[in-house]
Amino acid sequence: MLTHPRTALSTKDAKNPAPSIATEQRPLQRFKGHQNTAKNVVRASFGPREAGSEDGAVYVWDVATGKLLEKLLGHSGVTSSSFDSDDEGDVGEESVESSDKQKLVMEAVCKSCENPYDYNLHLSALSALSGDRVYASQLEQQFERFHEAFPLSLELWLQYIELNPEKLPESFQDYLLPALYYKYVDDLDDDDAKDAEDRWSVVLRALGSHWTECENVYHLYRAFLTDSIDDAATLNARVRSSYQGQLLNPYFEGSDRVLSEYRAWSQYQPNPADFTGEQDSIQRRIHSSSALLAKMQTFERNLDKADAADVSALQTLWLEYANFVVSRVSTLGCGVVVSVLERSVAAVCLSGELWGRYLTFLQDKRMKCLDVAKRAVRNVPFESAPWVALFVSMEMEGSTSAEAIHQVGADLCGRQPSPLDQEKRLEVLLAFCDAARRSGSHELLLQAFTMSKPRWVELWDEVLQHRSHEVCAWQSCISECLRVGGTVQETRGYFKRGVAAATDYPVVLAEAWVVFERELGDHVQFWIEAKRRYALLLRQYYVSEVSSSDKSESRKRLLAAEDGSNTGKKEVLDRRQAEYKKQRLSDDTNKTVFLCELDKAITNDDLLNLFAS
């Protein structure tokens, strides 16, 4: 709040006002605050330097009369910095201009605080604060808030590090940016050899497999060794070890030059012949991988020629490159593959496909991926795969408590608007529920279903009222009861009701009741009761089966008898029909011929000739 030079401003209780100047004028301007932890307020340079209060309120009163003029709701947190107005005196044009600028700056800062996951609002706040060195401390705090929600680009990191050089190691958590790693080993303290070695270890681990930076970073490292080690034997051993480590996987630009440099260096050592076998082995490895190196060189040239503004084409190139090196991981080694994947997500940080490819590779190789999953969520929170991978890795690596998993899920649910669409949000929430169930187990389930339990019971009673005769309905109800953390007594009650009400397959439910009492029962008498009920239903089932079987056999015999009688009648009819047919055929073929006026001496041949004619 900005006041007239004679207006008292304090954040203490009105009954114990701090020393200030009395006035009868009202405040000139009021600055809108927020409910987050306060780190910036506007104050007059003449007033008491206080902000934040026990009750979170700001009081304005007339010191002369002690009358409370106004009570303003302030920040609930403790303020660490503030904005000053002009020096004492009348409010002139310069003061008004300064006040307007402060108002714009404050509005930009407050908007970014109210919407911590709005990237553009953070950039606007940084732009507003960067114009004046007076706001240096506020600018640093804005960078801190910005980095809590999002990773920073190289330009932003350079600006942030200029304000606070100690933040440089935090930049390694965002992207693989060689410039920041080189800055990390600049101006090393000669008196702290341990710190220098640790820093170089970090840099070599990050850039030692980099296609374009490997040669340069090892060259700088050997220069550091030469400057920091006085003992010749120790220096030679360390330099040789650096060459061996660099050429262990010679899949980088300039590997042949490094080998030539290694050969030249070895000629100045006491026993050059000791290096010959090792160097020849490296030479053969490079020669056998010439086709692989040529293919990688082609990818690198295509990436150099690609238009950075064409994100889609750039993503396609990086994805092809990543898939290629992953398919050759047995030859290249995981270090080279991880380096390419790191470079890809640094070049196209908003690519869900590249982050997903990175996470898939780590999971396939059973490598730790918790840190990468956290980075992926910060870069592409609108994709479901990084969130799922985060919950899975938090659970698998075992170093994360159930409370931490719950906190991540709560933070995601609290984001407004949600970065995920409805379908992806559902997928992520299912993964969160699975992780919470496995890590928090029974306690979290009981907490989740405490309020919904009465309604759950009411709905299932309604379902069972209409489908009490179906065993499948009782099985579903019992399964859900166990899933929501129902007690043994509640589950047993459903078994008793189901066994008594089901009419289709009650013996199945009774058998499940026996198993339940054996596994989860709290007293043997309930197991005996379930066993007795199961035996009774089983006997009834067998009796009904035998009865139905007897009825079936009787019916079969009756049908067979009827069928036999019908068969006899049919045979008689068939026989009569055959005789009638035979008689008809006989009548057609056997004809009687009456002859007269024949000679008694006629022969058989004569008769045949007669009929033939």
Coordinates of C-alpha atoms in Angstrom, one line a residue:
M1 CA 0.0 0.0 0.0
L2 CA 1.4 3.4 -1.0
T3 CA 0.4 6.3 1.3
H4 CA 0.8 10.0 1.5
P5 CA 3.9 11.1 3.4
R6 CA 1.9 11.7 6.5
T7 CA -0.2 8.6 6.5
A8 CA 0.7 5.9 9.0
L9 CA 1.2 2.4 7.8
S10 CA 1.8 -0.6 10.0
T11 CA 1.2 -4.3 10.2
K12 CA 1.1 -4.5 13.9
D13 CA -2.0 -4.6 16.1
A14 CA -3.8 -1.2 16.2
K15 CA -3.6 -1.2 20.0
N16 CA 0.2 -1.1 19.8
P17 CA 0.9 1.1 16.8
A18 CA 4.5 1.5 15.6
P19 CA 6.0 5.0 15.5
S20 CA 4.8 6.9 12.5
I21 CA 3.6 10.3 11.3
A22 CA 0.1 11.4 11.9
T23 CA -2.2 12.6 9.1
E24 CA -5.8 13.1 8.3
Q25 CA -5.5 12.1 4.6
R26 CA -6.6 8.8 3.1
P27 CA -4.3 6.5 1.2
L28 CA -3.4 7.5 -2.3
Q29 CA -3.3 4.0 -3.8
R30 CA -4.1 0.4 -2.8
F31 CA -2.2 -2.6 -4.1
K32 CA -3.9 -5.8 -4.5
G33 CA -2.3 -8.7 -2.6
H34 CA -2.7 -12.5 -2.8
Q35 CA -3.1 -15.4 -0.5
N36 CA 0.2 -17.1 -1.2
T37 CA 3.3 -16.6 0.9
A38 CA 4.2 -12.9 0.7
K39 CA 7.7 -12.0 -0.6
N40 CA 7.0 -8.5 -2.0
V41 CA 5.1 -5.6 -0.6
V42 CA 5.0 -1.9 -1.4
R43 CA 5.8 0.5 1.4
A44 CA 6.7 4.2 1.8
S45 CA 10.3 4.9 2.5
F46 CA 9.4 7.1 5.4
G47 CA 7.2 4.6 7.2
P48 CA 8.2 1.7 9.4
R49 CA 9.8 -1.2 7.5
E50 CA 7.4 -3.9 8.5
A51 CA 5.3 -6.3 6.5
G52 CA 3.4 -9.4 7.5
S53 CA 1.6 -9.8 10.8
E54 CA 0.4 -12.3 13.2
D55 CA -3.2 -12.0 11.9
G56 CA -2.3 -11.3 8.3
A57 CA -3.8 -7.8 8.4
V58 CA -2.5 -4.3 7.6
Y59 CA -3.8 -1.5 9.8
V60 CA -4.0 2.2 8.8
W61 CA -4.8 4.7 11.5
D62 CA -4.6 8.3 12.5
V63 CA -1.7 8.6 14.9
A64 CA -2.9 12.0 16.3
T65 CA -6.3 10.7 17.3
G66 CA -5.5 7.0 17.5
K67 CA -8.5 6.3 15.4
L68 CA -8.3 3.2 13.2
L69 CA -9.0 4.3 9.6
E70 CA -8.9 1.0 7.8
K71 CA -8.1 -2.6 8.2
L72 CA -6.7 -4.3 5.1
L73 CA -6.3 -8.0 4.6
G74 CA -2.6 -8.6 4.0
H75 CA -0.4 -11.6 3.4
S76 CA -0.3 -14.5 5.7
G77 CA 3.4 -15.1 5.1
V78 CA 6.6 -13.3 6.2
T79 CA 7.8 -10.7 3.8
S80 CA 11.5 -10.9 2.7
S81 CA 11.6 -7.8 0.5
S82 CA 9.7 -4.7 -0.4
F83 CA 9.4 -1.8 -2.8
D84 CA 10.3 1.7 -1.7
S85 CA 8.6 4.9 -2.8
D86 CA 10.3 8.3 -3.4
D87 CA 12.0 10.2 -0.7
E88 CA 10.1 12.4 1.7
G89 CA 8.4 15.5 0.5
D90 CA 5.5 16.4 -1.6
V91 CA 4.3 13.9 -4.3
G92 CA 5.5 15.3 -7.6
E93 CA 5.5 14.2 -11.2
E94 CA 8.6 11.9 -10.7
S95 CA 7.0 10.4 -7.7
V96 CA 3.7 9.7 -9.6
E97 CA 5.7 8.1 -12.4
S98 CA 7.6 6.0 -10.0
S99 CA 4.3 5.0 -8.3
D100 CA 2.8 4.0 -11.6
K101 CA 5.8 1.9 -12.5
Q102 CA 5.7 0.3 -9.1
K103 CA 2.0 -0.5 -9.6
L104 CA 2.7 -2.1 -12.9
V105 CA 5.5 -4.2 -11.5
M106 CA 3.5 -5.2 -8.5
E107 CA 0.6 -6.2 -10.7
A108 CA 2.8 -8.4 -12.9
V109 CA 4.4 -10.0 -9.8
C110 CA 1.1 -10.7 -8.1
K111 CA -0.4 -12.2 -11.3
S112 CA 2.5 -14.6 -11.6
C113 CA 2.1 -15.6 -7.9
E114 CA -1.6 -16.1 -8.3
N115 CA -1.1 -18.3 -11.4
P116 CA 2.2 -20.1 -10.7
Y117 CA 1.8 -22.5 -13.7
D118 CA 1.3 -19.8 -16.2
Y119 CA 4.6 -19.5 -18.1
N120 CA 3.8 -16.2 -19.9
L121 CA 2.9 -14.5 -16.6
H122 CA 6.3 -15.4 -15.2
L123 CA 8.0 -14.0 -18.3
S124 CA 6.0 -10.8 -18.0
A125 CA 7.0 -10.4 -14.3
L126 CA 10.7 -11.0 -15.2
S127 CA 10.4 -8.4 -17.9
A128 CA 8.9 -5.8 -15.6
L129 CA 11.5 -6.4 -12.9
S130 CA 14.5 -6.5 -15.2
G131 CA 14.3 -2.8 -16.2
D132 CA 15.7 -1.4 -12.9
R133 CA 18.5 -2.5 -10.6
V134 CA 16.4 -1.4 -7.7
Y135 CA 14.3 -4.5 -8.2
A136 CA 17.3 -6.9 -8.2
S137 CA 16.3 -8.8 -5.0
Q138 CA 12.7 -9.1 -6.3
L139 CA 14.0 -10.3 -9.6
E140 CA 15.9 -13.1 -8.0
Q141 CA 12.9 -14.1 -6.0
Q142 CA 10.8 -14.1 -9.2
F143 CA 13.3 -16.4 -10.8
E144 CA 13.1 -18.7 -7.8
R145 CA 9.3 -18.9 -8.1
F146 CA 9.6 -19.4 -11.8
H147 CA 12.0 -22.3 -11.5
E148 CA 9.8 -24.0 -8.9
A149 CA 7.1 -24.4 -11.6
F150 CA 9.1 -24.6 -14.9
P151 CA 12.6 -25.4 -16.2
L152 CA 14.5 -22.3 -17.4
S153 CA 16.2 -21.8 -20.8
L154 CA 19.9 -21.0 -21.2
E155 CA 19.2 -17.2 -21.5
L156 CA 17.1 -17.2 -18.3
W157 CA 19.7 -19.3 -16.4
L158 CA 22.5 -16.9 -17.4
Q159 CA 20.4 -14.0 -16.1
Y160 CA 19.5 -15.9 -12.9
I161 CA 23.1 -17.0 -12.2
E162 CA 24.3 -13.4 -12.6
L163 CA 22.0 -12.5 -9.7
N164 CA 23.0 -15.5 -7.7
P165 CA 26.0 -17.6 -8.8
E166 CA 25.2 -20.3 -6.3
K167 CA 22.2 -21.4 -8.3
L168 CA 24.4 -22.7 -11.1
P169 CA 24.3 -26.4 -10.0
E170 CA 20.5 -26.3 -10.0
S171 CA 20.6 -25.6 -13.8
F172 CA 21.8 -29.1 -14.4
Q173 CA 18.4 -30.4 -13.3
D174 CA 16.7 -28.9 -16.3
Y175 CA 18.5 -29.5 -19.6
L176 CA 21.9 -30.6 -21.0
L177 CA 23.3 -27.2 -21.7
P178 CA 27.1 -27.4 -22.3
A179 CA 27.6 -23.6 -21.8
L180 CA 26.5 -23.9 -18.2
Y181 CA 28.7 -26.9 -17.5
Y182 CA 31.7 -25.0 -18.9
K183 CA 30.8 -22.1 -16.6
Y184 CA 30.7 -24.5 -13.7
V185 CA 34.5 -25.3 -14.1
D186 CA 35.5 -21.7 -14.9
D187 CA 37.5 -19.9 -12.2
L188 CA 38.1 -23.0 -10.0
D189 CA 39.6 -22.4 -6.6
D190 CA 43.2 -23.6 -6.7
D191 CA 43.2 -24.2 -2.9
D192 CA 40.3 -26.6 -3.0
A193 CA 41.4 -29.5 -5.1
K194 CA 38.6 -31.8 -3.8
D195 CA 35.9 -29.3 -5.0
A196 CA 37.6 -29.0 -8.4
E197 CA 37.8 -32.7 -8.9
D198 CA 34.1 -33.1 -8.0
R199 CA 33.1 -30.4 -10.4
W200 CA 35.1 -31.9 -13.2
S201 CA 33.5 -35.3 -12.4
V202 CA 30.1 -33.8 -12.9
V203 CA 31.1 -32.1 -16.2
L204 CA 32.7 -35.2 -17.7
R205 CA 29.7 -37.4 -16.7
A206 CA 27.4 -35.0 -18.6
L207 CA 29.6 -34.1 -21.6
G208 CA 31.9 -37.1 -21.9
S209 CA 29.6 -38.9 -24.4
H210 CA 28.5 -35.7 -26.2
W211 CA 29.0 -36.0 -30.0
T212 CA 30.4 -32.5 -30.4
E213 CA 31.6 -31.6 -27.0
C214 CA 33.5 -34.8 -26.0
E215 CA 36.8 -33.8 -27.6
N216 CA 36.8 -30.3 -26.2
V217 CA 35.8 -31.1 -22.7
Y218 CA 38.5 -33.8 -22.3
H219 CA 41.0 -31.4 -23.8
L220 CA 40.1 -28.8 -21.1
Y221 CA 40.2 -31.5 -18.4
R222 CA 43.7 -32.5 -19.4
A223 CA 44.8 -28.9 -19.3
F224 CA 43.3 -28.7 -15.8
L225 CA 45.3 -31.8 -14.8
T226 CA 48.5 -30.3 -16.2
D227 CA 48.0 -27.1 -14.2
S228 CA 46.9 -28.7 -10.9
I229 CA 49.3 -31.7 -10.6
D230 CA 53.0 -31.2 -10.0
D231 CA 54.2 -34.8 -9.7
A232 CA 55.1 -36.1 -13.1
A233 CA 54.2 -39.8 -12.5
T234 CA 50.8 -38.9 -11.0
L235 CA 50.1 -36.5 -13.9
N236 CA 51.0 -39.1 -16.6
A237 CA 48.8 -41.7 -14.9
R238 CA 45.9 -39.3 -14.7
V239 CA 46.3 -38.2 -18.4
R240 CA 46.5 -41.7 -19.6
S241 CA 43.4 -42.6 -17.6
S242 CA 41.6 -39.7 -19.2
Y243 CA 42.5 -40.9 -22.7
Q244 CA 41.4 -44.4 -21.9
G245 CA 38.1 -43.2 -20.5
Q246 CA 37.5 -40.9 -23.5
L247 CA 38.3 -43.6 -26.1
L248 CA 36.5 -46.4 -24.3
N249 CA 33.5 -45.7 -26.5
P250 CA 35.0 -43.7 -29.4
Y251 CA 31.6 -42.7 -30.9
F252 CA 32.0 -39.0 -31.1
E253 CA 33.2 -36.4 -33.6
G254 CA 37.0 -36.3 -33.8
S255 CA 37.7 -39.7 -32.2
D256 CA 40.4 -40.4 -34.8
R257 CA 42.1 -37.1 -33.9
V258 CA 42.0 -37.9 -30.2
L259 CA 43.6 -41.3 -30.9
S260 CA 46.4 -39.6 -32.9
E261 CA 46.9 -37.2 -30.0
Y262 CA 47.1 -40.1 -27.7
R263 CA 49.7 -41.8 -29.8
A264 CA 51.8 -38.6 -30.0
W265 CA 51.5 -38.1 -26.2
S266 CA 52.6 -41.7 -25.6
Q267 CA 55.8 -41.2 -27.6
Y268 CA 57.1 -38.9 -24.9
Q269 CA 56.5 -41.4 -22.1
P270 CA 59.2 -43.6 -20.6
N271 CA 58.0 -46.8 -22.3
P272 CA 56.0 -46.0 -25.5
A273 CA 55.7 -49.7 -26.5
D274 CA 53.4 -50.3 -23.5
F275 CA 50.7 -48.2 -25.2
T276 CA 50.9 -49.9 -28.6
G277 CA 48.5 -52.8 -28.0
E278 CA 45.9 -50.6 -26.3
Q279 CA 46.0 -48.0 -29.1
D280 CA 45.8 -50.7 -31.9
S281 CA 42.7 -52.1 -30.2
I282 CA 41.1 -48.6 -30.2
Q283 CA 42.0 -48.2 -33.8
R284 CA 40.3 -51.5 -34.8
R285 CA 37.2 -50.5 -32.8
I286 CA 37.0 -47.1 -34.6
H287 CA 37.6 -48.8 -38.0
S288 CA 34.9 -51.5 -37.4
S289 CA 32.4 -48.7 -36.5
S290 CA 33.1 -46.5 -39.5
A291 CA 29.7 -47.1 -41.0
L292 CA 28.0 -46.4 -37.6
L293 CA 30.0 -43.2 -37.2
A294 CA 29.1 -42.1 -40.7
K295 CA 25.4 -42.6 -40.0
M296 CA 25.6 -40.6 -36.8
Q297 CA 27.5 -37.9 -38.7
T298 CA 24.7 -37.7 -41.2
F299 CA 22.1 -37.2 -38.5
E300 CA 24.3 -34.5 -36.9
R301 CA 24.6 -32.6 -40.2
N302 CA 20.9 -32.8 -40.8
L303 CA 20.2 -31.4 -37.3
D304 CA 22.7 -28.6 -37.9
K305 CA 20.9 -27.7 -41.2
A306 CA 17.4 -28.0 -39.7
D307 CA 15.3 -24.9 -39.1
A308 CA 14.9 -24.4 -35.4
A309 CA 11.6 -22.6 -36.0
D310 CA 10.1 -25.7 -37.6
V311 CA 9.5 -27.7 -34.4
S312 CA 7.7 -30.5 -36.1
A313 CA 10.5 -31.3 -38.5
L314 CA 13.1 -30.9 -35.7
Q315 CA 11.2 -33.3 -33.5
T316 CA 11.0 -35.8 -36.4
L317 CA 14.8 -35.7 -36.9
W318 CA 15.6 -36.1 -33.2
L319 CA 13.1 -38.9 -32.9
E320 CA 14.7 -40.8 -35.9
Y321 CA 18.2 -40.1 -34.4
A322 CA 17.1 -41.4 -31.0
N323 CA 15.5 -44.5 -32.4
F324 CA 18.6 -45.2 -34.4
V325 CA 21.0 -45.0 -31.4
V326 CA 18.6 -47.0 -29.2
S327 CA 18.6 -49.8 -31.8
R328 CA 22.5 -49.7 -31.6
V329 CA 22.8 -49.5 -27.8
S330 CA 24.6 -52.8 -27.6
T331 CA 27.4 -51.2 -29.7
L332 CA 27.3 -47.6 -28.6
G333 CA 26.6 -48.2 -24.9
C334 CA 24.0 -46.5 -22.7
G335 CA 26.1 -43.4 -22.2
V336 CA 26.0 -42.3 -25.8
V337 CA 22.3 -43.1 -26.1
V338 CA 21.5 -41.1 -23.0
S339 CA 23.5 -38.2 -24.3
V340 CA 21.5 -38.2 -27.6
L341 CA 18.2 -38.4 -25.7
E342 CA 19.3 -35.6 -23.4
R343 CA 20.2 -33.4 -26.3
S344 CA 16.9 -34.2 -28.0
V345 CA 14.7 -33.1 -25.1
A346 CA 16.8 -30.0 -24.6
A347 CA 16.3 -29.1 -28.3
V348 CA 12.6 -29.8 -28.4
C349 CA 11.6 -29.5 -24.7
L350 CA 7.8 -29.6 -25.3
S351 CA 7.9 -32.8 -27.3
G352 CA 5.9 -35.5 -25.4
E353 CA 7.1 -38.1 -27.9
L354 CA 10.8 -37.4 -27.1
W355 CA 10.3 -37.4 -23.4
G356 CA 8.3 -40.6 -23.7
R357 CA 11.1 -42.2 -25.8
Y358 CA 13.6 -41.3 -23.1
L359 CA 11.5 -42.7 -20.3
T360 CA 10.8 -45.9 -22.2
F361 CA 14.5 -46.5 -22.9
L362 CA 15.3 -46.1 -19.2
Q363 CA 12.5 -48.4 -18.1
D364 CA 13.5 -51.0 -20.7
K365 CA 17.1 -51.0 -19.4
R366 CA 15.9 -51.0 -15.8
M367 CA 17.7 -47.8 -15.1
K368 CA 16.6 -45.2 -12.6
C369 CA 14.2 -42.8 -14.2
L370 CA 12.7 -40.9 -11.2
D371 CA 14.7 -37.7 -11.9
V372 CA 13.9 -37.8 -15.7
A373 CA 10.2 -38.4 -14.9
K374 CA 10.2 -35.3 -12.7
R375 CA 11.8 -33.3 -15.4
A376 CA 9.4 -34.6 -18.0
V377 CA 6.4 -33.6 -15.9
R378 CA 7.8 -30.1 -15.6
N379 CA 8.2 -29.8 -19.3
V380 CA 5.2 -31.6 -20.7
P381 CA 2.6 -31.6 -17.9
F382 CA -0.1 -31.9 -20.6
E383 CA 1.0 -35.5 -21.5
S384 CA -0.1 -38.5 -19.4
A385 CA 2.9 -40.8 -20.0
P386 CA 5.3 -38.7 -17.8
W387 CA 2.9 -38.5 -14.9
V388 CA 2.3 -42.3 -15.1
A389 CA 6.1 -42.9 -15.3
L390 CA 6.6 -40.5 -12.3
F391 CA 4.2 -42.5 -10.1
V392 CA 5.7 -45.8 -11.2
S393 CA 9.3 -44.7 -10.6
M394 CA 8.4 -43.2 -7.2
E395 CA 7.0 -46.5 -6.2
M396 CA 9.7 -48.8 -7.8
E397 CA 12.7 -47.0 -6.5
G398 CA 11.4 -47.3 -3.0
S399 CA 12.9 -44.0 -1.7
T400 CA 9.6 -42.2 -1.8
S401 CA 7.0 -42.4 0.9
A402 CA 3.3 -42.7 0.5
E403 CA 2.9 -39.1 1.7
A404 CA 5.1 -37.9 -1.2
I405 CA 3.1 -39.8 -3.7
H406 CA -0.1 -38.4 -2.3
Q407 CA 1.3 -34.9 -2.4
V408 CA 2.2 -35.2 -6.1
G409 CA -1.3 -36.4 -6.8
A410 CA -2.9 -33.6 -4.7
D411 CA -0.8 -31.0 -6.5
L412 CA -1.9 -32.2 -9.8
C413 CA -5.6 -32.2 -8.8
G414 CA -5.2 -28.7 -7.4
R415 CA -4.0 -27.2 -10.7
Q416 CA -6.6 -24.9 -12.2
P417 CA -7.0 -25.2 -15.1
S418 CA -5.8 -28.8 -15.4
P419 CA -3.0 -29.3 -17.9
L420 CA -4.5 -32.6 -18.9
D421 CA -7.6 -33.2 -21.0
Q422 CA -10.3 -35.5 -19.6
E423 CA -9.0 -38.8 -21.0
K424 CA -5.4 -38.2 -20.1
R425 CA -6.4 -36.9 -16.6
L426 CA -8.3 -40.1 -16.0
E427 CA -5.3 -42.2 -17.0
V428 CA -3.0 -40.3 -14.6
L429 CA -5.5 -40.4 -11.8
L430 CA -5.8 -44.2 -12.2
A431 CA -2.1 -44.5 -12.0
F432 CA -2.1 -42.3 -8.9
C433 CA -4.8 -44.4 -7.2
D434 CA -2.9 -47.6 -8.0
A435 CA 0.4 -46.2 -6.5
A436 CA -1.5 -44.8 -3.5
R437 CA -3.2 -48.2 -2.9
R438 CA 0.1 -50.2 -3.1
S439 CA 2.1 -47.7 -1.0
G440 CA -0.5 -46.4 1.4
S441 CA -2.6 -49.6 1.4
H442 CA -5.5 -50.1 3.8
E443 CA -5.2 -46.7 5.6
L444 CA -5.6 -44.6 2.5
L445 CA -8.5 -46.7 1.3
L446 CA -10.3 -46.2 4.6
Q447 CA -9.8 -42.5 4.5
A448 CA -11.0 -42.3 0.9
F449 CA -14.2 -44.3 1.6
T450 CA -15.1 -42.9 5.0
M451 CA -17.7 -40.4 3.7
S452 CA -19.0 -42.5 0.8
K453 CA -19.5 -45.7 2.9
P454 CA -23.2 -45.1 3.9
R455 CA -24.1 -44.2 0.4
W456 CA -22.3 -47.3 -0.9
V457 CA -24.2 -49.6 1.4
E458 CA -27.5 -48.0 0.4
L459 CA -26.9 -48.4 -3.3
W460 CA -25.9 -52.1 -2.9
D461 CA -28.9 -52.8 -0.8
E462 CA -31.0 -51.4 -3.6
V463 CA -29.3 -53.6 -6.2
L464 CA -29.6 -56.7 -4.1
Q465 CA -33.2 -56.1 -3.4
H466 CA -34.0 -56.6 -7.1
R467 CA -31.3 -59.2 -7.9
S468 CA -31.1 -61.2 -4.7
H469 CA -31.7 -64.5 -6.6
E470 CA -28.5 -64.0 -8.7
V471 CA -25.2 -65.3 -7.3
C472 CA -23.3 -63.0 -9.6
A473 CA -24.8 -60.0 -7.9
W474 CA -23.8 -61.2 -4.4
Q475 CA -20.3 -62.0 -5.7
S476 CA -19.9 -58.5 -7.1
C477 CA -21.1 -56.9 -3.9
I478 CA -18.7 -59.0 -1.7
S479 CA -15.8 -58.2 -4.0
E480 CA -16.5 -54.5 -3.8
C481 CA -16.9 -54.7 0.0
L482 CA -13.5 -56.2 0.3
R483 CA -12.0 -53.6 -2.1
V484 CA -13.3 -50.6 -0.2
G485 CA -11.9 -52.0 3.1
G486 CA -15.1 -53.6 4.5
T487 CA -14.7 -55.4 7.8
V488 CA -14.9 -59.2 8.2
Q489 CA -18.3 -58.9 9.9
E490 CA -19.7 -56.8 7.0
T491 CA -18.4 -59.2 4.4
R492 CA -19.7 -62.2 6.4
G493 CA -23.1 -60.6 6.5
Y494 CA -23.3 -60.4 2.7
F495 CA -22.3 -64.1 2.5
K496 CA -25.0 -65.2 4.9
R497 CA -27.7 -63.1 3.1
G498 CA -26.5 -64.3 -0.3
V499 CA -26.4 -68.0 0.5
A500 CA -30.0 -67.8 1.9
A501 CA -31.4 -65.7 -1.0
A502 CA -29.7 -67.0 -4.1
T503 CA -31.6 -69.5 -6.1
D504 CA -29.5 -70.2 -9.2
Y505 CA -26.1 -71.4 -7.8
P506 CA -26.1 -71.0 -4.0
V507 CA -23.5 -73.8 -3.5
V508 CA -20.9 -71.7 -5.4
L509 CA -21.4 -68.8 -3.0
A510 CA -21.3 -71.1 0.0
E511 CA -18.0 -72.6 -1.2
A512 CA -16.6 -69.0 -1.5
W513 CA -17.8 -68.3 2.1
V514 CA -15.8 -71.3 3.4
V515 CA -12.7 -70.0 1.7
F516 CA -13.3 -66.6 3.1
E517 CA -13.6 -67.8 6.6
R518 CA -10.5 -69.9 6.2
E519 CA -8.4 -66.9 5.0
L520 CA -9.9 -64.0 6.8
G521 CA -12.2 -65.4 9.5
D522 CA -11.8 -64.2 13.0
H523 CA -13.3 -67.2 14.8
V524 CA -13.6 -70.9 14.1
Q525 CA -17.3 -71.1 14.8
F526 CA -18.0 -69.0 11.6
W527 CA -15.9 -71.4 9.6
I528 CA -17.9 -74.3 11.0
E529 CA -21.2 -72.5 10.2
A530 CA -20.0 -71.9 6.6
K531 CA -18.9 -75.5 6.2
R532 CA -22.2 -76.8 7.5
R533 CA -24.1 -74.5 5.2
Y534 CA -22.0 -75.6 2.2
A535 CA -22.4 -79.3 3.0
L536 CA -26.2 -78.8 3.2
L537 CA -26.5 -77.0 -0.1
L538 CA -24.2 -79.5 -1.7
R539 CA -26.4 -82.4 -0.6
Q540 CA -29.5 -80.6 -1.9
Y541 CA -27.7 -80.0 -5.2
Y542 CA -26.8 -83.7 -5.6
V543 CA -30.4 -84.8 -4.7
S544 CA -31.9 -82.5 -7.2
E545 CA -29.4 -83.7 -9.8
V546 CA -30.2 -87.4 -9.1
S547 CA -34.0 -86.7 -9.2
S548 CA -33.7 -84.9 -12.4
S549 CA -31.5 -87.7 -13.8
D550 CA -34.1 -90.3 -12.8
K551 CA -36.9 -88.4 -14.5
S552 CA -34.8 -88.0 -17.5
E553 CA -34.1 -91.8 -17.7
S554 CA -37.8 -92.6 -17.3
R555 CA -38.7 -90.3 -20.0
K556 CA -36.1 -91.8 -22.3
R557 CA -37.5 -95.3 -21.6
L558 CA -41.0 -94.2 -22.4
L559 CA -39.9 -92.5 -25.6
A560 CA -37.9 -95.7 -26.5
A561 CA -41.0 -97.9 -25.9
E562 CA -43.2 -95.6 -27.9
D563 CA -40.6 -95.5 -30.5
G564 CA -40.4 -99.4 -30.6
S565 CA -44.2 -99.7 -31.0
N566 CA -44.2 -97.4 -33.8
T567 CA -41.3 -99.3 -35.4
G568 CA -43.3 -102.6 -35.3
K569 CA -46.2 -101.0 -37.1
K570 CA -44.0 -99.5 -39.6
E571 CA -42.4 -102.9 -40.4
V572 CA -45.8 -104.5 -40.9
L573 CA -46.8 -101.8 -43.3
D574 CA -43.5 -102.0 -45.2
R575 CA -43.9 -105.8 -45.5
R576 CA -47.4 -105.6 -46.9
Q577 CA -46.3 -102.9 -49.3
A578 CA -43.5 -105.1 -50.5
E579 CA -45.8 -108.1 -51.1
Y580 CA -48.3 -105.9 -53.0
K581 CA -45.4 -104.5 -55.1
K582 CA -44.1 -108.0 -55.8
Q583 CA -47.6 -109.1 -56.8
R584 CA -47.9 -106.2 -59.2
L585 CA -44.6 -107.0 -60.7
S586 CA -45.5 -110.6 -61.1
D587 CA -48.7 -109.7 -62.9
D588 CA -46.8 -107.5 -65.2
T589 CA -44.2 -110.1 -66.2
N590 CA -46.0 -113.5 -66.0
K591 CA -48.7 -113.6 -68.7
T592 CA -50.9 -116.6 -69.6
V593 CA -51.3 -117.3 -73.3
F594 CA -54.1 -119.6 -74.7
L595 CA -53.1 -121.4 -78.0
C596 CA -55.3 -123.4 -80.3
E597 CA -55.0 -125.3 -83.6
L598 CA -51.4 -126.4 -82.9
D599 CA -49.9 -129.7 -84.0
K600 CA -49.4 -132.1 -81.3
A601 CA -45.9 -132.8 -82.6
I602 CA -44.7 -129.2 -82.2
T603 CA -41.4 -128.7 -80.5
N604 CA -40.1 -126.0 -78.2
D605 CA -38.1 -124.4 -80.9
D606 CA -41.1 -124.1 -83.0
L607 CA -42.9 -122.3 -80.1
L608 CA -40.1 -119.9 -79.7
N609 CA -40.1 -119.1 -83.3
L610 CA -43.8 -118.6 -83.2
F611 CA -43.6 -116.1 -80.3
A612 CA -40.6 -114.4 -81.9
S613 CA -42.6 -113.7 -85.0

